[in-house]
Coordinates of N, CA and C in Angstrom, one line a residue:
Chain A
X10 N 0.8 -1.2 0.0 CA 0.0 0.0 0.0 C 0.9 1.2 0.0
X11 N 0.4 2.0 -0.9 CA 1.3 3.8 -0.3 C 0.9 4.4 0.6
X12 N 0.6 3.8 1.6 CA 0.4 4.7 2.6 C -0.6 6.0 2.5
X13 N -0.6 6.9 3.2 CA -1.7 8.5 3.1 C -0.9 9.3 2.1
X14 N -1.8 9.5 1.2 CA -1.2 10.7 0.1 C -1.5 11.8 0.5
X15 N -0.8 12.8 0.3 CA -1.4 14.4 0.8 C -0.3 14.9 -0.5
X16 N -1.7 16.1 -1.5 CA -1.1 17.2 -2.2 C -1.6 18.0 -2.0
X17 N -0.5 19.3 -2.4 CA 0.5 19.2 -2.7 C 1.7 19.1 -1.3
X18 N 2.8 18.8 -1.3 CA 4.0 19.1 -0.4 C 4.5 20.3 0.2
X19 N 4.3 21.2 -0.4 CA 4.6 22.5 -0.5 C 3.4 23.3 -1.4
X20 N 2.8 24.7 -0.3 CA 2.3 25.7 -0.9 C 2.4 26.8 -0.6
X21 N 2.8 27.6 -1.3 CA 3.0 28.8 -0.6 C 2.1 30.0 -1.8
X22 N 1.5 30.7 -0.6 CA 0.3 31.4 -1.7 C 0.5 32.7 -0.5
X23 N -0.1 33.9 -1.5 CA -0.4 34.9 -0.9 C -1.7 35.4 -0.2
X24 N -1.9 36.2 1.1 CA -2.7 36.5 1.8 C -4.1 36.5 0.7
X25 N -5.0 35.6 1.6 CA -6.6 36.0 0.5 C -6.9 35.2 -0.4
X26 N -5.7 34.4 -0.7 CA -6.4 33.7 -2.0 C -6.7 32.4 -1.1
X27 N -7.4 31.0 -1.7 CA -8.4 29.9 -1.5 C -6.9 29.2 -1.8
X28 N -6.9 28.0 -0.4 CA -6.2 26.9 -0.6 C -6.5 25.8 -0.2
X29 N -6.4 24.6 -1.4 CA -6.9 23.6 -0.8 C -6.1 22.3 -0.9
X30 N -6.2 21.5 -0.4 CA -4.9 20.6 1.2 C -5.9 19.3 -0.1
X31 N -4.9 18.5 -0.1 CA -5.8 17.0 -0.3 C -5.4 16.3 0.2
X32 N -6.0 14.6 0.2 CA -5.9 13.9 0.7 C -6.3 12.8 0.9
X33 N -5.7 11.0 0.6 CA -6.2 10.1 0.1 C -5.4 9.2 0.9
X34 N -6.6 8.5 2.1 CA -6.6 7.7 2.7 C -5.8 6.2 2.6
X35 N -5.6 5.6 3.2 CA -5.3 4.2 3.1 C -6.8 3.3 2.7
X36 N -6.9 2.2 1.8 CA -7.8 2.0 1.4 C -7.9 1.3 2.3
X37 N -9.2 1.4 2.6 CA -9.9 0.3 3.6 C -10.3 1.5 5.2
X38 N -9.2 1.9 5.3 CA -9.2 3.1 6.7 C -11.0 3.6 6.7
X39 N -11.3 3.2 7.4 CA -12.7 3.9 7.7 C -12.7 5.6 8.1
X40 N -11.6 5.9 9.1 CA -11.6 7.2 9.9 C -10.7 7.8 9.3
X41 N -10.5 9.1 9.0 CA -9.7 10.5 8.6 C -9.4 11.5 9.5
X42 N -8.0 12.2 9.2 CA -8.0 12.8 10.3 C -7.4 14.2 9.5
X43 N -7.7 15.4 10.2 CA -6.5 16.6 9.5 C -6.1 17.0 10.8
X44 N -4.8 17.3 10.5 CA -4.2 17.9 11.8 C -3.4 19.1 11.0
X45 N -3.2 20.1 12.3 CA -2.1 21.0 11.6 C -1.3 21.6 13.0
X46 N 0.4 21.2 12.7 CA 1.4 21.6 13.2 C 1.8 22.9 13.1
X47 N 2.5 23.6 14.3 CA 3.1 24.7 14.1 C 3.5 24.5 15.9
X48 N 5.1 25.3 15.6 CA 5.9 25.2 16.6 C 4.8 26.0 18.1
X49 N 4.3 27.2 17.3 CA 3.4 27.9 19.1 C 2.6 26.4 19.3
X50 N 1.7 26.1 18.5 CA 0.8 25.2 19.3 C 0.6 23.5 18.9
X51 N 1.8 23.8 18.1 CA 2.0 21.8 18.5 C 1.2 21.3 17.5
X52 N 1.1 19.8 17.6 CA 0.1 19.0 16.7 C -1.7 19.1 17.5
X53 N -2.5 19.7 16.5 CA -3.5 20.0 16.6 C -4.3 19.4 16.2
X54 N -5.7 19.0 16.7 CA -6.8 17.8 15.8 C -7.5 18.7 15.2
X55 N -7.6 18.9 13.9 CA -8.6 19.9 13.5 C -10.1 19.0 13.3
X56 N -10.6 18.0 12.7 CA -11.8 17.6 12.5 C -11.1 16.4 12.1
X57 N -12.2 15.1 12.0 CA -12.4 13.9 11.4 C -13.0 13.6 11.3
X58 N -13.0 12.2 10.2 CA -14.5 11.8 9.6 C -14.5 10.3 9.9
X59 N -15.3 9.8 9.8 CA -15.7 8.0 10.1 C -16.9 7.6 8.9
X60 N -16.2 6.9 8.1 CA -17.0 6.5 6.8 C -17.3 7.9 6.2
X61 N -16.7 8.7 5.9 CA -16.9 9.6 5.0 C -18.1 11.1 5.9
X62 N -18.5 10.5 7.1 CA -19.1 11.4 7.6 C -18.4 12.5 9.2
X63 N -18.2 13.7 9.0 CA -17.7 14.5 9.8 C -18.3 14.1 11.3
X64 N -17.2 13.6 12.1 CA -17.5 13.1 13.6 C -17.6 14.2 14.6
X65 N -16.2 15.3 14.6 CA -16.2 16.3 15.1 C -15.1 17.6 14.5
X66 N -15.6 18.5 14.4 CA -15.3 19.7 13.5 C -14.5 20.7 15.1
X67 N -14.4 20.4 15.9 CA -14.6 21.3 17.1 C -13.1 22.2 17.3
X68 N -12.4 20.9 16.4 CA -11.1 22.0 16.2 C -10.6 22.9 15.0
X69 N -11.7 22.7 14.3 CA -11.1 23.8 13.6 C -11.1 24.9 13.7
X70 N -10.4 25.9 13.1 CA -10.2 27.5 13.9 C -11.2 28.4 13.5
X71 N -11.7 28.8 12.5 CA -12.6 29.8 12.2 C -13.5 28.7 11.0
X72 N -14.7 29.9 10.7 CA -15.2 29.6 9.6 C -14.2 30.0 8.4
X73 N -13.5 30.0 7.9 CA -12.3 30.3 7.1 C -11.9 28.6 6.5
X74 N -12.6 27.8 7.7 CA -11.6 26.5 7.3 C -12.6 26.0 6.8
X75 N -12.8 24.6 6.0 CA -13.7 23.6 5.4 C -13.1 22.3 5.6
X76 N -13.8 21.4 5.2 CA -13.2 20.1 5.3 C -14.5 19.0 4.8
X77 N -13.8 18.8 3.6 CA -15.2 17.5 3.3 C -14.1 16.4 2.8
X78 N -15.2 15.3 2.9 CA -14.9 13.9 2.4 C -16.2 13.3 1.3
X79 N -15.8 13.2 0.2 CA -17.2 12.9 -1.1 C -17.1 11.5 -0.7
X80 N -16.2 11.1 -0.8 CA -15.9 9.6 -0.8 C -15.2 9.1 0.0
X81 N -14.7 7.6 -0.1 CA -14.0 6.9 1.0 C -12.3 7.4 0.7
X82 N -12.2 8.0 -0.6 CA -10.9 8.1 -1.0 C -10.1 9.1 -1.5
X83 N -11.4 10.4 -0.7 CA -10.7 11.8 -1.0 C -11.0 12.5 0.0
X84 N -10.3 13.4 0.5 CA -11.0 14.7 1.3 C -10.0 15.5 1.0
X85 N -10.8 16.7 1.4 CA -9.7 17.9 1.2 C -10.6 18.8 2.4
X86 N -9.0 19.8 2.8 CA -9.4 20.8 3.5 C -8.6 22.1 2.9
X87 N -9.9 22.9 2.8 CA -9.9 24.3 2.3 C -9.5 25.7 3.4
X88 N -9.0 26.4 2.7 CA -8.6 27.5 3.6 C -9.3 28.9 2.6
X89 N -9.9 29.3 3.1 CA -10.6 30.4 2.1 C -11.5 31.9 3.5
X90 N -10.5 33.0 3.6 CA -9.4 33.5 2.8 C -8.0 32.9 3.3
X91 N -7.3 32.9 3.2 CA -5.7 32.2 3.5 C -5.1 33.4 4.4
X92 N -4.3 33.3 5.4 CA -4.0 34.3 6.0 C -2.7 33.7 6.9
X93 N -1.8 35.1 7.1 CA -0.4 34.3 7.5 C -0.5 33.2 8.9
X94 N -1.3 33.9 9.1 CA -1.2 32.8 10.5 C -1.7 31.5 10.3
X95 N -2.4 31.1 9.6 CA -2.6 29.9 8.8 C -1.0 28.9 8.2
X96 N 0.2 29.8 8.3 CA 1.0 29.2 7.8 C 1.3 27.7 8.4
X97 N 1.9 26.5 7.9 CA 1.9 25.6 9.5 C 1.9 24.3 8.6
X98 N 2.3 23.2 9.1 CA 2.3 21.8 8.3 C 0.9 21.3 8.7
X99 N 0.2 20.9 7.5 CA -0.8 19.8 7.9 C -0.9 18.4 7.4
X100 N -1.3 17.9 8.5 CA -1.3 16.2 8.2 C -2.6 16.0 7.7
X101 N -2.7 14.8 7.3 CA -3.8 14.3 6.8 C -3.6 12.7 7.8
X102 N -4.5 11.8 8.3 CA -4.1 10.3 9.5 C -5.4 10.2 8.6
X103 N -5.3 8.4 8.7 CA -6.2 7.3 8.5 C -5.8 6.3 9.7
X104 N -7.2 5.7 10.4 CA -6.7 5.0 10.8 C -8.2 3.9 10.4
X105 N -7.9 2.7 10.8 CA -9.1 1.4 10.6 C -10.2 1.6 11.6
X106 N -10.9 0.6 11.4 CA -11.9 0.3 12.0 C -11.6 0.2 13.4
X107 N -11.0 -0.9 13.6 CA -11.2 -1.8 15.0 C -10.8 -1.2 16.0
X108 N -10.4 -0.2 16.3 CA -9.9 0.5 17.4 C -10.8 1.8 17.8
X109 N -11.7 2.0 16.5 CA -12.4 3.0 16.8 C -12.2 4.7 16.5
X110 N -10.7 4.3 15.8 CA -10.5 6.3 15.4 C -9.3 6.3 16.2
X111 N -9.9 7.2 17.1 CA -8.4 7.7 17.7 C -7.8 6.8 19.1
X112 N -8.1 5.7 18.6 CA -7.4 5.2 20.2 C -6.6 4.2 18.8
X113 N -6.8 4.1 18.0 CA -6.3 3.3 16.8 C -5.2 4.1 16.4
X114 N -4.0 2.9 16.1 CA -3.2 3.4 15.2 C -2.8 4.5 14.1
X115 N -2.8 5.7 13.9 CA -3.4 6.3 13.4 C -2.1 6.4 12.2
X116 N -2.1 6.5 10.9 CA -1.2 6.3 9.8 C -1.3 7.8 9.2
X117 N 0.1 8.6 9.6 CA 0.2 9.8 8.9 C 0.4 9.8 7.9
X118 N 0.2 11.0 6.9 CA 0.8 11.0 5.2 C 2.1 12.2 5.8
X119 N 2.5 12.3 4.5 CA 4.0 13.6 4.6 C 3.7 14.7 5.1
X120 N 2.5 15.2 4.9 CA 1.6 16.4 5.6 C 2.4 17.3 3.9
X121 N 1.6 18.5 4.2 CA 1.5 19.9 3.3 C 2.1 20.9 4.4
X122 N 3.1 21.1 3.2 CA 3.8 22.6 4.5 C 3.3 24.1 3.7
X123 N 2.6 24.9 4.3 CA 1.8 26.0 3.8 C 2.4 27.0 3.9
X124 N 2.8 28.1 3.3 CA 3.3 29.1 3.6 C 2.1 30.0 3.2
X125 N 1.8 30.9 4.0 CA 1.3 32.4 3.7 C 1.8 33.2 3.7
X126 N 2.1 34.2 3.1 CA 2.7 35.6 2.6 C 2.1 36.6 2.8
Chain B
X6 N -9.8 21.6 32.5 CA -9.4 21.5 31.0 C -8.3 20.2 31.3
X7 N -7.7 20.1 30.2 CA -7.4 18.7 29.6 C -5.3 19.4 29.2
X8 N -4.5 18.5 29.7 CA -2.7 18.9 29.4 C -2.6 17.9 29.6
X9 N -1.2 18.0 29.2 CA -0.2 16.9 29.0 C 1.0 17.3 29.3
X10 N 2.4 17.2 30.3 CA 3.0 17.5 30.0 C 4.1 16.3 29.8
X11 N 5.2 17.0 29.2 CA 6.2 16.5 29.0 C 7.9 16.9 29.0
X12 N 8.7 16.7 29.0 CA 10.1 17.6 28.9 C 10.5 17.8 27.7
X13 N 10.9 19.2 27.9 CA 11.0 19.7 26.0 C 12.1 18.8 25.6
X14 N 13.5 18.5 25.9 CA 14.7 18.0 25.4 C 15.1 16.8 26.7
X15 N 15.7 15.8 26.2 CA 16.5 15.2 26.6 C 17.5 14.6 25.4
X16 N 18.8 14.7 26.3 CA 19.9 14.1 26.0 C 20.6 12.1 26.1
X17 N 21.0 11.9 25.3 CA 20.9 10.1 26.0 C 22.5 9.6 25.1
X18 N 23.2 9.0 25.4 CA 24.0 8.4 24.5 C 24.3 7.6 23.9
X19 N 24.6 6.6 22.6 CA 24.5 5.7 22.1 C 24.2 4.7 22.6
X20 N 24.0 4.0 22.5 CA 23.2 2.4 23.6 C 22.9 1.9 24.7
X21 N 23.1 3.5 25.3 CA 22.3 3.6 26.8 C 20.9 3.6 26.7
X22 N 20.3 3.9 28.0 CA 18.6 3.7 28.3 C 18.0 4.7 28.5
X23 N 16.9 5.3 27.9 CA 16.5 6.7 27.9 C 14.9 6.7 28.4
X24 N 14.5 7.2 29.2 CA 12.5 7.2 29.5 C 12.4 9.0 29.4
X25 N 11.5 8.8 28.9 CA 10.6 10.1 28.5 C 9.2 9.7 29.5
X26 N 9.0 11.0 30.6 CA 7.8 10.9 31.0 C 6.5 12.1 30.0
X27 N 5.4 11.2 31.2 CA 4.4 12.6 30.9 C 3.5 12.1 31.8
X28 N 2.9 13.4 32.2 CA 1.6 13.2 33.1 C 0.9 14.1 32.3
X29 N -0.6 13.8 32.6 CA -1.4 14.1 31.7 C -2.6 14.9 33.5
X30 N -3.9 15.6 32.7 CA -4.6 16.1 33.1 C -5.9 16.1 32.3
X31 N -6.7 15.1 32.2 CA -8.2 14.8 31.2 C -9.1 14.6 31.7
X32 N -10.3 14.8 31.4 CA -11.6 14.0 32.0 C -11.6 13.4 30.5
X33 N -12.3 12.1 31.3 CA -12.8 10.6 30.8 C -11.6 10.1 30.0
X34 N -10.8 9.5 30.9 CA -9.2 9.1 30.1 C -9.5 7.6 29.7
X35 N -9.2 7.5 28.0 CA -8.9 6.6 27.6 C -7.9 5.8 27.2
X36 N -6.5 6.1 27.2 CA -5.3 5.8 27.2 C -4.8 6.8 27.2
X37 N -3.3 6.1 27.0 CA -2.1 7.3 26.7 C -1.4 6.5 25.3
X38 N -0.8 7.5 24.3 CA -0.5 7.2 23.4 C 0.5 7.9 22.5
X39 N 2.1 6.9 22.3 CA 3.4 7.5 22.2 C 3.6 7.4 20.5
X40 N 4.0 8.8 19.9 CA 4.3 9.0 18.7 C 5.9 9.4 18.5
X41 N 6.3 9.4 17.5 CA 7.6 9.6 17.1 C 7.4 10.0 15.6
X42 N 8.7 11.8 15.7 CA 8.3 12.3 14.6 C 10.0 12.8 14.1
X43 N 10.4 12.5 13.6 CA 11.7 13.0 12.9 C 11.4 14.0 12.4
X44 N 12.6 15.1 12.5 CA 12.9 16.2 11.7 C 12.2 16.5 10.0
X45 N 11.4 16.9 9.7 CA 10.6 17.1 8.9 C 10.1 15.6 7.8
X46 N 9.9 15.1 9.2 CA 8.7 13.9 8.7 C 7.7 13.8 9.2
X47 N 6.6 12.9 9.2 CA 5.3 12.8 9.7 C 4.8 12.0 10.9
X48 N 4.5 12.0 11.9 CA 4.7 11.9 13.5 C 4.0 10.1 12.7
X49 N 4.6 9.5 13.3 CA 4.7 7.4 13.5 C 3.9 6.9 14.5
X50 N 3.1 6.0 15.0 CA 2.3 5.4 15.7 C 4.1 4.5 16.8
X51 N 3.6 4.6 17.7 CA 4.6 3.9 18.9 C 4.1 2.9 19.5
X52 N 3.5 3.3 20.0 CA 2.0 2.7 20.9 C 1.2 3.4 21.7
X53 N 0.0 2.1 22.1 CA -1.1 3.1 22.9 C -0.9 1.9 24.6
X54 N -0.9 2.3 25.1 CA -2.2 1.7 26.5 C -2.9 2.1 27.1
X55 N -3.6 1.1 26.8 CA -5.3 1.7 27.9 C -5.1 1.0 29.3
X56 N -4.7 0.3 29.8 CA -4.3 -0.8 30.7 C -2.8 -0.2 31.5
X57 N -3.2 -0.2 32.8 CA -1.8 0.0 34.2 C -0.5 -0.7 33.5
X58 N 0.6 -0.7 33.5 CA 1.2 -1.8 33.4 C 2.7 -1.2 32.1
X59 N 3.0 -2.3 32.0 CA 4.3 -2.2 30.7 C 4.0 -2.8 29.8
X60 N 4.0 -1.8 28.3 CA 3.8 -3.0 27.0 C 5.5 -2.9 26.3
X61 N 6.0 -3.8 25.9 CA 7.1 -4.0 24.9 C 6.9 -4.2 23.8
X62 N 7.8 -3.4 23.0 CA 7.9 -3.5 21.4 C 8.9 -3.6 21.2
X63 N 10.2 -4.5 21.2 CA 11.3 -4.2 20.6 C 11.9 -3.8 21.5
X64 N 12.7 -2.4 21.2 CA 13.8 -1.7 21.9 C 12.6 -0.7 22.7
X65 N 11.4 -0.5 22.1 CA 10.6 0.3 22.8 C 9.6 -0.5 23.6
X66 N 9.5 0.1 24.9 CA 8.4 -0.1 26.2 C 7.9 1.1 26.3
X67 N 6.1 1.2 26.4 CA 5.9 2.2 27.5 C 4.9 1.4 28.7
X68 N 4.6 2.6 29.4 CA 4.0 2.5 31.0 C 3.0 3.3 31.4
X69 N 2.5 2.8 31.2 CA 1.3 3.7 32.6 C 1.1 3.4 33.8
X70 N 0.5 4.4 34.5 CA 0.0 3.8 35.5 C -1.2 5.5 36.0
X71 N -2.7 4.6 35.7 CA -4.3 5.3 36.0 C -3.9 6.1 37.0
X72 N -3.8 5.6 38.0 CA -4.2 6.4 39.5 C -2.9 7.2 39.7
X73 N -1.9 7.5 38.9 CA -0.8 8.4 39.0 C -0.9 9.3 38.0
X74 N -1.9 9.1 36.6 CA -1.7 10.3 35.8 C -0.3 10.0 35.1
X75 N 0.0 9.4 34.8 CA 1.8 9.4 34.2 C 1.8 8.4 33.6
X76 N 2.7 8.2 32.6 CA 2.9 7.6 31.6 C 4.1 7.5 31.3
X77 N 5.6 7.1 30.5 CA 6.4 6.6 29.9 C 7.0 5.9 28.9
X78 N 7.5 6.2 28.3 CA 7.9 5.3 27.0 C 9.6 5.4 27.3
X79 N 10.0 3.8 27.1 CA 11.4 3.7 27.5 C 12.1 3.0 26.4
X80 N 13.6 3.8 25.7 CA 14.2 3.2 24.4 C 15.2 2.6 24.8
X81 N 15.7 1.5 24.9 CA 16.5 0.8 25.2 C 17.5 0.7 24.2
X82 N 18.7 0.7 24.3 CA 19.4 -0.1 23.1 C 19.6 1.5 22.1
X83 N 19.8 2.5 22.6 CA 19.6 3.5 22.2 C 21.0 4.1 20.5
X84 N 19.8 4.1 19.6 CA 20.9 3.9 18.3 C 20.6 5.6 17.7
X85 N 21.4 6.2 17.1 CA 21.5 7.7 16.1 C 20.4 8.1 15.6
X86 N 19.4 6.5 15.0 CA 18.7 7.1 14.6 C 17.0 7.2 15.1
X87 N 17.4 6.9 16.7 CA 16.0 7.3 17.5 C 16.2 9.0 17.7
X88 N 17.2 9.7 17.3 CA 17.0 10.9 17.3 C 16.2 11.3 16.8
X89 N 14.7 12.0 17.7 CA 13.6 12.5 16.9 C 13.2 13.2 18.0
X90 N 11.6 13.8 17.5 CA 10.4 14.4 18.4 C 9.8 12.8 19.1
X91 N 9.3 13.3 20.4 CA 8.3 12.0 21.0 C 7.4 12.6 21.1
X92 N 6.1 12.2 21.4 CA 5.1 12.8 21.5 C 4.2 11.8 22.5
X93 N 3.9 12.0 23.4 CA 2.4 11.5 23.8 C 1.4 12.2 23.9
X94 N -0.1 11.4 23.6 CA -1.0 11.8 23.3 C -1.9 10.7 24.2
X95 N -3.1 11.8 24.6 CA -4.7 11.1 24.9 C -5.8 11.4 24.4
X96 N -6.6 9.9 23.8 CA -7.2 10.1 22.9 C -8.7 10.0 23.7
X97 N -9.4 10.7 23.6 CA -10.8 10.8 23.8 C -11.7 10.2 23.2
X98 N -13.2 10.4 23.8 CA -14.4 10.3 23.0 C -14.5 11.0 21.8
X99 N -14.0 11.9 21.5 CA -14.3 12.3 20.2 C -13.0 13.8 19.8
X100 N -11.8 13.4 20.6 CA -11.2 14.4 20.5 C -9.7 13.9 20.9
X101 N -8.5 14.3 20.3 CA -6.7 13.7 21.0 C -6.0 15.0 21.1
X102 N -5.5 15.1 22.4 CA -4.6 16.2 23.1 C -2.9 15.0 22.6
X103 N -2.2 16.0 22.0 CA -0.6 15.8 22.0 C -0.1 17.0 23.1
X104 N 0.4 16.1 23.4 CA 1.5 17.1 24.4 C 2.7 17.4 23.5
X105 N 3.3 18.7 24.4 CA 4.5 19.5 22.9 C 5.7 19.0 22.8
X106 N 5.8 17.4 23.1 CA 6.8 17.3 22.3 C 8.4 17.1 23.3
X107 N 9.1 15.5 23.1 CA 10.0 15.7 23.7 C 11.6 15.5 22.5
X108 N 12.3 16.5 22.3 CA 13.4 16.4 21.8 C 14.7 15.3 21.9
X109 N 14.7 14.4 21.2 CA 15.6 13.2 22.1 C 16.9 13.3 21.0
X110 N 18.2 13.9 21.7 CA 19.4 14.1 20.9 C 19.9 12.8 21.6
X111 N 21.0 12.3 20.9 CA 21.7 11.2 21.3 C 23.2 11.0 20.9
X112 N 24.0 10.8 21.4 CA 25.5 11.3 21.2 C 26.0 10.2 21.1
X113 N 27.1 10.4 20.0 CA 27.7 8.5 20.0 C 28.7 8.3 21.0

């Protein structure tokens, strides 16, 4: 398996414009995860999904952020307007069934390192 | 509210024995759970326990123990390339607190 895909690796966009993060599961992974790193506040749970449906949204930071899953084998999370403080690595985690999400194994991709300008 | 702490840096030397703690602070605790993340890579699954006790993997053990709040993960056999971030984390009902992270340099 290739493990979690996340594109692109690198983005660096200026203040205001719409960015969007992808991201493609381990086949079979029921649960999805976005997180986003930055040295002030660490690894962060922004939202996940369980069969394609959003469990908890509670960390994401503003309405600014989005996050859908259409299918078992895509999600993306949107940033619209983009703004510097948004800069930050984000992960995309799958993990399986049997453990239930987050007590489960959770399988990171390379994450997306964002720059804002 | 809900922490974790942990020690920002520790130092260890080639194939000596190194433990990273953490005590934690949660309502409704469901484990504790140890990640490893190298210098711009993507944080690695270590282990979880839900259960008092010592689990082993290898060169890696960790520990809990409930009624102390504290936790451990111990690298044994300590090689160049366990130089990374550690991380423990508690995973909730519907939500996982990482603590910030312990820096593990290792000197040959």
């Amino acid at each position: 398996d290739a493990g979690v895909i996340q594109s692109p690796r690198h983005e660096v966009t200026e203040m205001g414009q719409e960015v969007t993060l992808r991201c493609k599961p381990i086949s079979g992974h029921d649960y999805l995860f976005w997180y986003r790193q930055t040295m002030m506040r660490g690894l962060e749970l922004l939202i996940y999904f369980n069969n394609n449906v959003p469990i908890d949204d509670s960390g994401m930071p503003e309405d600014r952020f989005s996050a859908k899953m259409p299918n078992a084998s895509f999600s993306t999370l949107k940033i619209q307007p983009s703004e510097p403080r948004d800069s930050a690595v984000y992960f995309c985690a799958s993990s399986p069934r049997e453990g239930g999400g987050l007590t489960d194994t959770q399988y990171f991709g390379p994450g997306t390192r964002l720059t804002v300008l | 509210g809900q922490s974790l702490e942990q020690p920002s840096e520790v130092t260890a030397v080639e194939g000596a024995i190194v433990q990273i703690n953490c005590t934690y602070q949660t309502s409704g605790f469901y484990g504790l759970s140890w990640y490893q993340q190298h210098d711009g890579g993507a944080p690695t699954f270590l282990s979880y326990n839900a259960l008092d006790g010592l689990e082993e993997t290898g060169r890696f053990s960790s520990f809990l123990s409930r009624s102390d709040s504290y936790g451990y993960l111990l690298l044994q056999e300590l090689q160049m390339k366990d130089s990374a971030s550690y991380f423990c984390a508690v995973p909730g009902a519907s939500k996982i607190i990482f603590g910030s992270g312990t820096r593990l340099s290792i000197r040959p």
